[in-house]
PDB file with one MODEL, atoms N, CA, C and O in Angstrom:
MODEL        1
ATOM      1  N   MET A   1       0.840  -1.175   0.000  1.00  0.00           N
ATOM      2  CA  MET A   1       0.000   0.000   0.000  1.00  0.00           C
ATOM      3  C   MET A   1       0.895   1.252   0.000  1.00  0.00           C
ATOM      4  O   MET A   1       1.855   1.337   0.766  1.00  0.00           O
ATOM      5  N   LEU A   2       0.578   2.189  -0.841  1.00  0.00           N
ATOM      6  CA  LEU A   2       1.367   3.413  -0.936  1.00  0.00           C
ATOM      7  C   LEU A   2       1.011   4.380   0.184  1.00  0.00           C
ATOM      8  O   LEU A   2      -0.154   4.540   0.549  1.00  0.00           O
ATOM      9  N   ARG A   3       2.041   5.015   0.716  1.00  0.00           N
ATOM     10  CA  ARG A   3       1.829   6.005   1.771  1.00  0.00           C
ATOM     11  C   ARG A   3       1.680   7.384   1.151  1.00  0.00           C
ATOM     12  O   ARG A   3       2.345   7.714   0.170  1.00  0.00           O
ATOM     13  N   ILE A   4       0.805   8.176   1.734  1.00  0.00           N
ATOM     14  CA  ILE A   4       0.646   9.558   1.266  1.00  0.00           C
ATOM     15  C   ILE A   4       0.934  10.565   2.373  1.00  0.00           C
ATOM     16  O   ILE A   4       1.037  11.764   2.113  1.00  0.00           O
ATOM     17  N   CYS A   5       1.062  10.083   3.605  1.00  0.00           N
ATOM     18  CA  CYS A   5       1.342  10.965   4.738  1.00  0.00           C
ATOM     19  C   CYS A   5       2.794  10.815   5.164  1.00  0.00           C
ATOM     20  O   CYS A   5       3.416   9.771   4.966  1.00  0.00           O
ATOM     21  N   ILE A   6       3.316  11.881   5.751  1.00  0.00           N
ATOM     22  CA  ILE A   6       4.691  11.864   6.220  1.00  0.00           C
ATOM     23  C   ILE A   6       4.700  12.255   7.693  1.00  0.00           C
ATOM     24  O   ILE A   6       3.957  13.141   8.115  1.00  0.00           O
ATOM     25  N   TYR A   7       5.532  11.601   8.453  1.00  0.00           N
ATOM     26  CA  TYR A   7       5.617  11.794   9.893  1.00  0.00           C
ATOM     27  C   TYR A   7       7.019  12.293  10.255  1.00  0.00           C
ATOM     28  O   TYR A   7       7.950  12.153   9.462  1.00  0.00           O
ATOM     29  N   PRO A   8       7.172  12.872  11.446  1.00  0.00           N
ATOM     30  CA  PRO A   8       8.486  13.377  11.848  1.00  0.00           C
ATOM     31  C   PRO A   8       9.602  12.333  11.767  1.00  0.00           C
ATOM     32  O   PRO A   8      10.734  12.661  11.412  1.00  0.00           O
ATOM     33  N   LYS A   9       9.290  11.098  12.090  1.00  0.00           N
ATOM     34  CA  LYS A   9      10.299  10.036  12.010  1.00  0.00           C
ATOM     35  C   LYS A   9      10.798   9.873  10.569  1.00  0.00           C
ATOM     36  O   LYS A   9      11.989   9.666  10.339  1.00  0.00           O
ATOM     37  N   ASP A  10       9.886   9.968   9.614  1.00  0.00           N
ATOM     38  CA  ASP A  10      10.254   9.886   8.204  1.00  0.00           C
ATOM     39  C   ASP A  10      11.126  11.069   7.803  1.00  0.00           C
ATOM     40  O   ASP A  10      12.134  10.910   7.115  1.00  0.00           O
ATOM     41  N   VAL A  11      10.719  12.260   8.245  1.00  0.00           N
ATOM     42  CA  VAL A  11      11.472  13.473   7.915  1.00  0.00           C
ATOM     43  C   VAL A  11      12.884  13.389   8.476  1.00  0.00           C
ATOM     44  O   VAL A  11      13.843  13.777   7.808  1.00  0.00           O
ATOM     45  N   ALA A  12      13.017  12.885   9.699  1.00  0.00           N
ATOM     46  CA  ALA A  12      14.336  12.745  10.307  1.00  0.00           C
ATOM     47  C   ALA A  12      15.217  11.801   9.489  1.00  0.00           C
ATOM     48  O   ALA A  12      16.397  12.081   9.276  1.00  0.00           O
ATOM     49  N   ARG A  13      14.654  10.698   9.037  1.00  0.00           N
ATOM     50  CA  ARG A  13      15.422   9.737   8.235  1.00  0.00           C
ATOM     51  C   ARG A  13      15.799  10.307   6.870  1.00  0.00           C
ATOM     52  O   ARG A  13      16.921  10.119   6.401  1.00  0.00           O
ATOM     53  N   LEU A  14      14.863  11.000   6.239  1.00  0.00           N
ATOM     54  CA  LEU A  14      15.108  11.537   4.896  1.00  0.00           C
ATOM     55  C   LEU A  14      16.106  12.686   4.885  1.00  0.00           C
ATOM     56  O   LEU A  14      16.926  12.795   3.973  1.00  0.00           O
ATOM     57  N   THR A  15      16.035  13.541   5.899  1.00  0.00           N
ATOM     58  CA  THR A  15      16.842  14.759   5.898  1.00  0.00           C
ATOM     59  C   THR A  15      18.092  14.672   6.753  1.00  0.00           C
ATOM     60  O   THR A  15      18.996  15.494   6.609  1.00  0.00           O
ATOM     61  N   GLY A  16      18.157  13.693   7.636  1.00  0.00           N
ATOM     62  CA  GLY A  16      19.303  13.591   8.532  1.00  0.00           C
ATOM     63  C   GLY A  16      19.198  14.524   9.733  1.00  0.00           C
ATOM     64  O   GLY A  16      20.155  14.671  10.493  1.00  0.00           O
ATOM     65  N   ARG A  17      18.045  15.150   9.904  1.00  0.00           N
ATOM     66  CA  ARG A  17      17.824  16.034  11.051  1.00  0.00           C
ATOM     67  C   ARG A  17      17.490  15.204  12.281  1.00  0.00           C
ATOM     68  O   ARG A  17      17.168  14.020  12.181  1.00  0.00           O
ATOM     69  N   SER A  18      17.572  15.840  13.435  1.00  0.00           N
ATOM     70  CA  SER A  18      17.154  15.167  14.657  1.00  0.00           C
ATOM     71  C   SER A  18      15.632  15.031  14.642  1.00  0.00           C
ATOM     72  O   SER A  18      14.942  15.697  13.869  1.00  0.00           O
ATOM     73  N   TYR A  19      15.129  14.164  15.503  1.00  0.00           N
ATOM     74  CA  TYR A  19      13.687  13.958  15.568  1.00  0.00           C
ATOM     75  C   TYR A  19      12.972  15.250  15.975  1.00  0.00           C
ATOM     76  O   TYR A  19      11.917  15.573  15.430  1.00  0.00           O
ATOM     77  N   ASP A  20      13.543  15.986  16.928  1.00  0.00           N
ATOM     78  CA  ASP A  20      12.917  17.236  17.369  1.00  0.00           C
ATOM     79  C   ASP A  20      12.884  18.277  16.258  1.00  0.00           C
ATOM     80  O   ASP A  20      11.884  18.976  16.095  1.00  0.00           O
ATOM     81  N   ALA A  21      13.959  18.388  15.497  1.00  0.00           N
ATOM     82  CA  ALA A  21      13.989  19.320  14.367  1.00  0.00           C
ATOM     83  C   ALA A  21      12.981  18.892  13.303  1.00  0.00           C
ATOM     84  O   ALA A  21      12.346  19.736  12.671  1.00  0.00           O
ATOM     85  N   ALA A  22      12.833  17.585  13.105  1.00  0.00           N
ATOM     86  CA  ALA A  22      11.863  17.069  12.133  1.00  0.00           C
ATOM     87  C   ALA A  22      10.437  17.389  12.581  1.00  0.00           C
ATOM     88  O   ALA A  22       9.585  17.707  11.751  1.00  0.00           O
ATOM     89  N   LYS A  23      10.171  17.307  13.890  1.00  0.00           N
ATOM     90  CA  LYS A  23       8.839  17.660  14.400  1.00  0.00           C
ATOM     91  C   LYS A  23       8.538  19.127  14.136  1.00  0.00           C
ATOM     92  O   LYS A  23       7.421  19.476  13.753  1.00  0.00           O
ATOM     93  N   ARG A  24       9.530  19.985  14.338  1.00  0.00           N
ATOM     94  CA  ARG A  24       9.328  21.414  14.080  1.00  0.00           C
ATOM     95  C   ARG A  24       9.049  21.663  12.603  1.00  0.00           C
ATOM     96  O   ARG A  24       8.203  22.489  12.261  1.00  0.00           O
ATOM     97  N   LEU A  25       9.754  20.956  11.733  1.00  0.00           N
ATOM     98  CA  LEU A  25       9.550  21.121  10.297  1.00  0.00           C
ATOM     99  C   LEU A  25       8.153  20.661   9.888  1.00  0.00           C
ATOM    100  O   LEU A  25       7.486  21.338   9.106  1.00  0.00           O
ATOM    101  N   VAL A  26       7.708  19.533  10.400  1.00  0.00           N
ATOM    102  CA  VAL A  26       6.365  19.038  10.090  1.00  0.00           C
ATOM    103  C   VAL A  26       5.321  20.029  10.616  1.00  0.00           C
ATOM    104  O   VAL A  26       4.308  20.269   9.958  1.00  0.00           O
ATOM    105  N   ARG A  27       5.561  20.597  11.785  1.00  0.00           N
ATOM    106  CA  ARG A  27       4.640  21.604  12.337  1.00  0.00           C
ATOM    107  C   ARG A  27       4.570  22.827  11.429  1.00  0.00           C
ATOM    108  O   ARG A  27       3.494  23.381  11.205  1.00  0.00           O
ATOM    109  N   ARG A  28       5.737  23.250  10.900  1.00  0.00           N
ATOM    110  CA  ARG A  28       5.773  24.390   9.980  1.00  0.00           C
ATOM    111  C   ARG A  28       5.009  24.093   8.694  1.00  0.00           C
ATOM    112  O   ARG A  28       4.302  24.957   8.174  1.00  0.00           O
ATOM    113  N   VAL A  29       5.149  22.885   8.189  1.00  0.00           N
ATOM    114  CA  VAL A  29       4.425  22.476   6.978  1.00  0.00           C
ATOM    115  C   VAL A  29       2.927  22.522   7.250  1.00  0.00           C
ATOM    116  O   VAL A  29       2.155  23.030   6.436  1.00  0.00           O
ATOM    117  N   ARG A  30       2.523  21.991   8.392  1.00  0.00           N
ATOM    118  CA  ARG A  30       1.107  21.974   8.755  1.00  0.00           C
ATOM    119  C   ARG A  30       0.552  23.396   8.849  1.00  0.00           C
ATOM    120  O   ARG A  30      -0.547  23.670   8.365  1.00  0.00           O
ATOM    121  N   GLN A  31       1.309  24.293   9.468  1.00  0.00           N
ATOM    122  CA  GLN A  31       0.868  25.680   9.596  1.00  0.00           C
ATOM    123  C   GLN A  31       0.797  26.363   8.232  1.00  0.00           C
ATOM    124  O   GLN A  31      -0.142  27.114   7.964  1.00  0.00           O
ATOM    125  N   ALA A  32       1.779  26.109   7.370  1.00  0.00           N
ATOM    126  CA  ALA A  32       1.789  26.709   6.034  1.00  0.00           C
ATOM    127  C   ALA A  32       0.603  26.236   5.203  1.00  0.00           C
ATOM    128  O   ALA A  32       0.102  26.969   4.350  1.00  0.00           O
ATOM    129  N   ALA A  33       0.160  25.012   5.456  1.00  0.00           N
ATOM    130  CA  ALA A  33      -0.982  24.464   4.724  1.00  0.00           C
ATOM    131  C   ALA A  33      -2.308  24.897   5.348  1.00  0.00           C
ATOM    132  O   ALA A  33      -3.373  24.599   4.809  1.00  0.00           O
ATOM    133  N   GLY A  34      -2.247  25.599   6.480  1.00  0.00           N
ATOM    134  CA  GLY A  34      -3.462  26.071   7.135  1.00  0.00           C
ATOM    135  C   GLY A  34      -4.247  24.975   7.824  1.00  0.00           C
ATOM    136  O   GLY A  34      -5.469  25.061   7.946  1.00  0.00           O
ATOM    137  N   LYS A  35      -3.549  23.947   8.274  1.00  0.00           N
ATOM    138  CA  LYS A  35      -4.219  22.832   8.930  1.00  0.00           C
ATOM    139  C   LYS A  35      -4.165  23.004  10.444  1.00  0.00           C
ATOM    140  O   LYS A  35      -3.244  23.632  10.968  1.00  0.00           O
ATOM    141  N   PRO A  36      -5.149  22.449  11.144  1.00  0.00           N
ATOM    142  CA  PRO A  36      -5.120  22.530  12.607  1.00  0.00           C
ATOM    143  C   PRO A  36      -4.064  21.596  13.195  1.00  0.00           C
ATOM    144  O   PRO A  36      -3.619  20.655  12.537  1.00  0.00           O
ATOM    145  N   ALA A  37      -3.672  21.864  14.424  1.00  0.00           N
ATOM    146  CA  ALA A  37      -2.688  21.029  15.107  1.00  0.00           C
ATOM    147  C   ALA A  37      -3.157  19.580  15.124  1.00  0.00           C
ATOM    148  O   ALA A  37      -4.336  19.304  15.342  1.00  0.00           O
ATOM    149  N   GLY A  38      -2.244  18.674  14.899  1.00  0.00           N
ATOM    150  CA  GLY A  38      -2.571  17.255  14.925  1.00  0.00           C
ATOM    151  C   GLY A  38      -3.023  16.675  13.603  1.00  0.00           C
ATOM    152  O   GLY A  38      -3.187  15.461  13.485  1.00  0.00           O
ATOM    153  N   SER A  39      -3.229  17.523  12.602  1.00  0.00           N
ATOM    154  CA  SER A  39      -3.638  17.023  11.291  1.00  0.00           C
ATOM    155  C   SER A  39      -2.481  16.314  10.604  1.00  0.00           C
ATOM    156  O   SER A  39      -1.313  16.609  10.853  1.00  0.00           O
ATOM    157  N   LEU A  40      -2.826  15.390   9.748  1.00  0.00           N
ATOM    158  CA  LEU A  40      -1.808  14.682   8.983  1.00  0.00           C
ATOM    159  C   LEU A  40      -1.234  15.595   7.905  1.00  0.00           C
ATOM    160  O   LEU A  40      -1.922  16.475   7.387  1.00  0.00           O
ATOM    161  N   VAL A  41       0.022  15.374   7.580  1.00  0.00           N
ATOM    162  CA  VAL A  41       0.710  16.147   6.542  1.00  0.00           C
ATOM    163  C   VAL A  41       0.997  15.211   5.377  1.00  0.00           C
ATOM    164  O   VAL A  41       1.564  14.135   5.564  1.00  0.00           O
ATOM    165  N   SER A  42       0.605  15.621   4.180  1.00  0.00           N
ATOM    166  CA  SER A  42       0.846  14.780   3.010  1.00  0.00           C
ATOM    167  C   SER A  42       2.267  14.986   2.490  1.00  0.00           C
ATOM    168  O   SER A  42       2.920  15.985   2.792  1.00  0.00           O
ATOM    169  N   ILE A  43       2.718  14.039   1.717  1.00  0.00           N
ATOM    170  CA  ILE A  43       4.042  14.132   1.097  1.00  0.00           C
ATOM    171  C   ILE A  43       4.086  15.352   0.185  1.00  0.00           C
ATOM    172  O   ILE A  43       5.095  16.054   0.128  1.00  0.00           O
ATOM    173  N   GLN A  44       2.978  15.606  -0.537  1.00  0.00           N
ATOM    174  CA  GLN A  44       2.909  16.756  -1.445  1.00  0.00           C
ATOM    175  C   GLN A  44       3.083  18.069  -0.686  1.00  0.00           C
ATOM    176  O   GLN A  44       3.829  18.944  -1.124  1.00  0.00           O
ATOM    177  N   GLU A  45       2.399  18.209   0.444  1.00  0.00           N
ATOM    178  CA  GLU A  45       2.507  19.435   1.246  1.00  0.00           C
ATOM    179  C   GLU A  45       3.926  19.615   1.765  1.00  0.00           C
ATOM    180  O   GLU A  45       4.466  20.721   1.746  1.00  0.00           O
ATOM    181  N   PHE A  46       4.523  18.529   2.226  1.00  0.00           N
ATOM    182  CA  PHE A  46       5.892  18.578   2.723  1.00  0.00           C
ATOM    183  C   PHE A  46       6.854  19.015   1.621  1.00  0.00           C
ATOM    184  O   PHE A  46       7.722  19.858   1.844  1.00  0.00           O
ATOM    185  N   CYS A  47       6.698  18.444   0.452  1.00  0.00           N
ATOM    186  CA  CYS A  47       7.602  18.744  -0.663  1.00  0.00           C
ATOM    187  C   CYS A  47       7.405  20.166  -1.186  1.00  0.00           C
ATOM    188  O   CYS A  47       8.365  20.800  -1.624  1.00  0.00           O
ATOM    189  N   ARG A  48       6.188  20.668  -1.145  1.00  0.00           N
ATOM    190  CA  ARG A  48       5.930  22.040  -1.565  1.00  0.00           C
ATOM    191  C   ARG A  48       6.734  23.023  -0.720  1.00  0.00           C
ATOM    192  O   ARG A  48       7.295  23.982  -1.251  1.00  0.00           O
ATOM    193  N   LEU A  49       6.793  22.795   0.577  1.00  0.00           N
ATOM    194  CA  LEU A  49       7.494  23.708   1.475  1.00  0.00           C
ATOM    195  C   LEU A  49       9.012  23.526   1.408  1.00  0.00           C
ATOM    196  O   LEU A  49       9.754  24.507   1.461  1.00  0.00           O
ATOM    197  N   THR A  50       9.470  22.299   1.294  1.00  0.00           N
ATOM    198  CA  THR A  50      10.913  22.035   1.353  1.00  0.00           C
ATOM    199  C   THR A  50      11.602  22.106   0.002  1.00  0.00           C
ATOM    200  O   THR A  50      12.821  22.269  -0.065  1.00  0.00           O
ATOM    201  N   GLY A  51      10.836  21.986  -1.078  1.00  0.00           N
ATOM    202  CA  GLY A  51      11.438  22.005  -2.401  1.00  0.00           C
ATOM    203  C   GLY A  51      11.978  20.660  -2.849  1.00  0.00           C
ATOM    204  O   GLY A  51      12.608  20.564  -3.903  1.00  0.00           O
ATOM    205  N   LEU A  52      11.742  19.629  -2.068  1.00  0.00           N
ATOM    206  CA  LEU A  52      12.172  18.286  -2.460  1.00  0.00           C
ATOM    207  C   LEU A  52      11.233  17.735  -3.532  1.00  0.00           C
ATOM    208  O   LEU A  52      10.083  18.159  -3.641  1.00  0.00           O
ATOM    209  N   ASP A  53      11.731  16.799  -4.310  1.00  0.00           N
ATOM    210  CA  ASP A  53      10.934  16.176  -5.362  1.00  0.00           C
ATOM    211  C   ASP A  53       9.979  15.154  -4.740  1.00  0.00           C
ATOM    212  O   ASP A  53      10.411  14.214  -4.074  1.00  0.00           O
ATOM    213  N   ALA A  54       8.693  15.346  -4.961  1.00  0.00           N
ATOM    214  CA  ALA A  54       7.670  14.489  -4.361  1.00  0.00           C
ATOM    215  C   ALA A  54       7.809  13.036  -4.794  1.00  0.00           C
ATOM    216  O   ALA A  54       7.586  12.131  -3.990  1.00  0.00           O
ATOM    217  N   ALA A  55       8.172  12.798  -6.045  1.00  0.00           N
ATOM    218  CA  ALA A  55       8.313  11.423  -6.530  1.00  0.00           C
ATOM    219  C   ALA A  55       9.455  10.708  -5.807  1.00  0.00           C
ATOM    220  O   ALA A  55       9.328   9.537  -5.449  1.00  0.00           O
ATOM    221  N   GLU A  56      10.562  11.407  -5.593  1.00  0.00           N
ATOM    222  CA  GLU A  56      11.702  10.800  -4.902  1.00  0.00           C
ATOM    223  C   GLU A  56      11.380  10.510  -3.441  1.00  0.00           C
ATOM    224  O   GLU A  56      11.720   9.447  -2.920  1.00  0.00           O
ATOM    225  N   VAL A  57      10.726  11.458  -2.790  1.00  0.00           N
ATOM    226  CA  VAL A  57      10.363  11.268  -1.385  1.00  0.00           C
ATOM    227  C   VAL A  57       9.374  10.110  -1.255  1.00  0.00           C
ATOM    228  O   VAL A  57       9.534   9.247  -0.392  1.00  0.00           O
ATOM    229  N   SER A  58       8.363  10.092  -2.103  1.00  0.00           N
ATOM    230  CA  SER A  58       7.370   9.026  -2.063  1.00  0.00           C
ATOM    231  C   SER A  58       8.020   7.670  -2.310  1.00  0.00           C
ATOM    232  O   SER A  58       7.715   6.693  -1.628  1.00  0.00           O
ATOM    233  N   GLU A  59       8.907   7.620  -3.280  1.00  0.00           N
ATOM    234  CA  GLU A  59       9.595   6.353  -3.570  1.00  0.00           C
ATOM    235  C   GLU A  59      10.416   5.890  -2.374  1.00  0.00           C
ATOM    236  O   GLU A  59      10.392   4.710  -2.026  1.00  0.00           O
ATOM    237  N   ALA A  60      11.139   6.804  -1.746  1.00  0.00           N
ATOM    238  CA  ALA A  60      11.968   6.455  -0.596  1.00  0.00           C
ATOM    239  C   ALA A  60      11.106   5.947   0.560  1.00  0.00           C
ATOM    240  O   ALA A  60      11.463   4.967   1.213  1.00  0.00           O
ATOM    241  N   LEU A  61       9.991   6.597   0.814  1.00  0.00           N
ATOM    242  CA  LEU A  61       9.117   6.181   1.919  1.00  0.00           C
ATOM    243  C   LEU A  61       8.439   4.863   1.607  1.00  0.00           C
ATOM    244  O   LEU A  61       8.351   4.001   2.481  1.00  0.00           O
ATOM    245  N   ASN A  62       7.963   4.685   0.403  1.00  0.00           N
ATOM    246  CA  ASN A  62       7.266   3.452   0.053  1.00  0.00           C
ATOM    247  C   ASN A  62       8.214   2.271  -0.073  1.00  0.00           C
ATOM    248  O   ASN A  62       7.810   1.130   0.150  1.00  0.00           O
ATOM    249  N   ARG A  63       9.468   2.526  -0.428  1.00  0.00           N
ATOM    250  CA  ARG A  63      10.472   1.477  -0.499  1.00  0.00           C
ATOM    251  C   ARG A  63      10.778   0.969   0.909  1.00  0.00           C
ATOM    252  O   ARG A  63      10.940  -0.236   1.104  1.00  0.00           O
ATOM    253  N   LYS A  64      10.860   1.859   1.884  1.00  0.00           N
ATOM    254  CA  LYS A  64      11.133   1.466   3.267  1.00  0.00           C
ATOM    255  C   LYS A  64       9.969   0.703   3.869  1.00  0.00           C
ATOM    256  O   LYS A  64      10.164  -0.180   4.703  1.00  0.00           O
ATOM    257  N   ALA A  65       8.751   1.043   3.445  1.00  0.00           N
ATOM    258  CA  ALA A  65       7.557   0.402   4.001  1.00  0.00           C
ATOM    259  C   ALA A  65       7.427  -1.034   3.536  1.00  0.00           C
ATOM    260  O   ALA A  65       6.763  -1.830   4.201  1.00  0.00           O
ATOM    261  N   SER A  66       8.031  -1.389   2.429  1.00  0.00           N
ATOM    262  CA  SER A  66       7.888  -2.744   1.888  1.00  0.00           C
ATOM    263  C   SER A  66       8.660  -3.763   2.666  1.00  0.00           C
ATOM    264  O   SER A  66       8.636  -4.946   2.328  1.00  0.00           O
TER     265      SER A  66
ENDMDL
END
């Protein structure tokens, strides 16, 4: 099953940031998307803010999930 949401643990693994820094980044993405606290963040929303390629991020996350 393909994943469409991204979590701080994923962000930490993808970017090499600490877990706390990844949580702050996910929070910033959520705020930029105008979502309430606790809402899920999609890979597309994350990539829009960070400038990363959505296809590469999705592939990396879905490859790890297998």
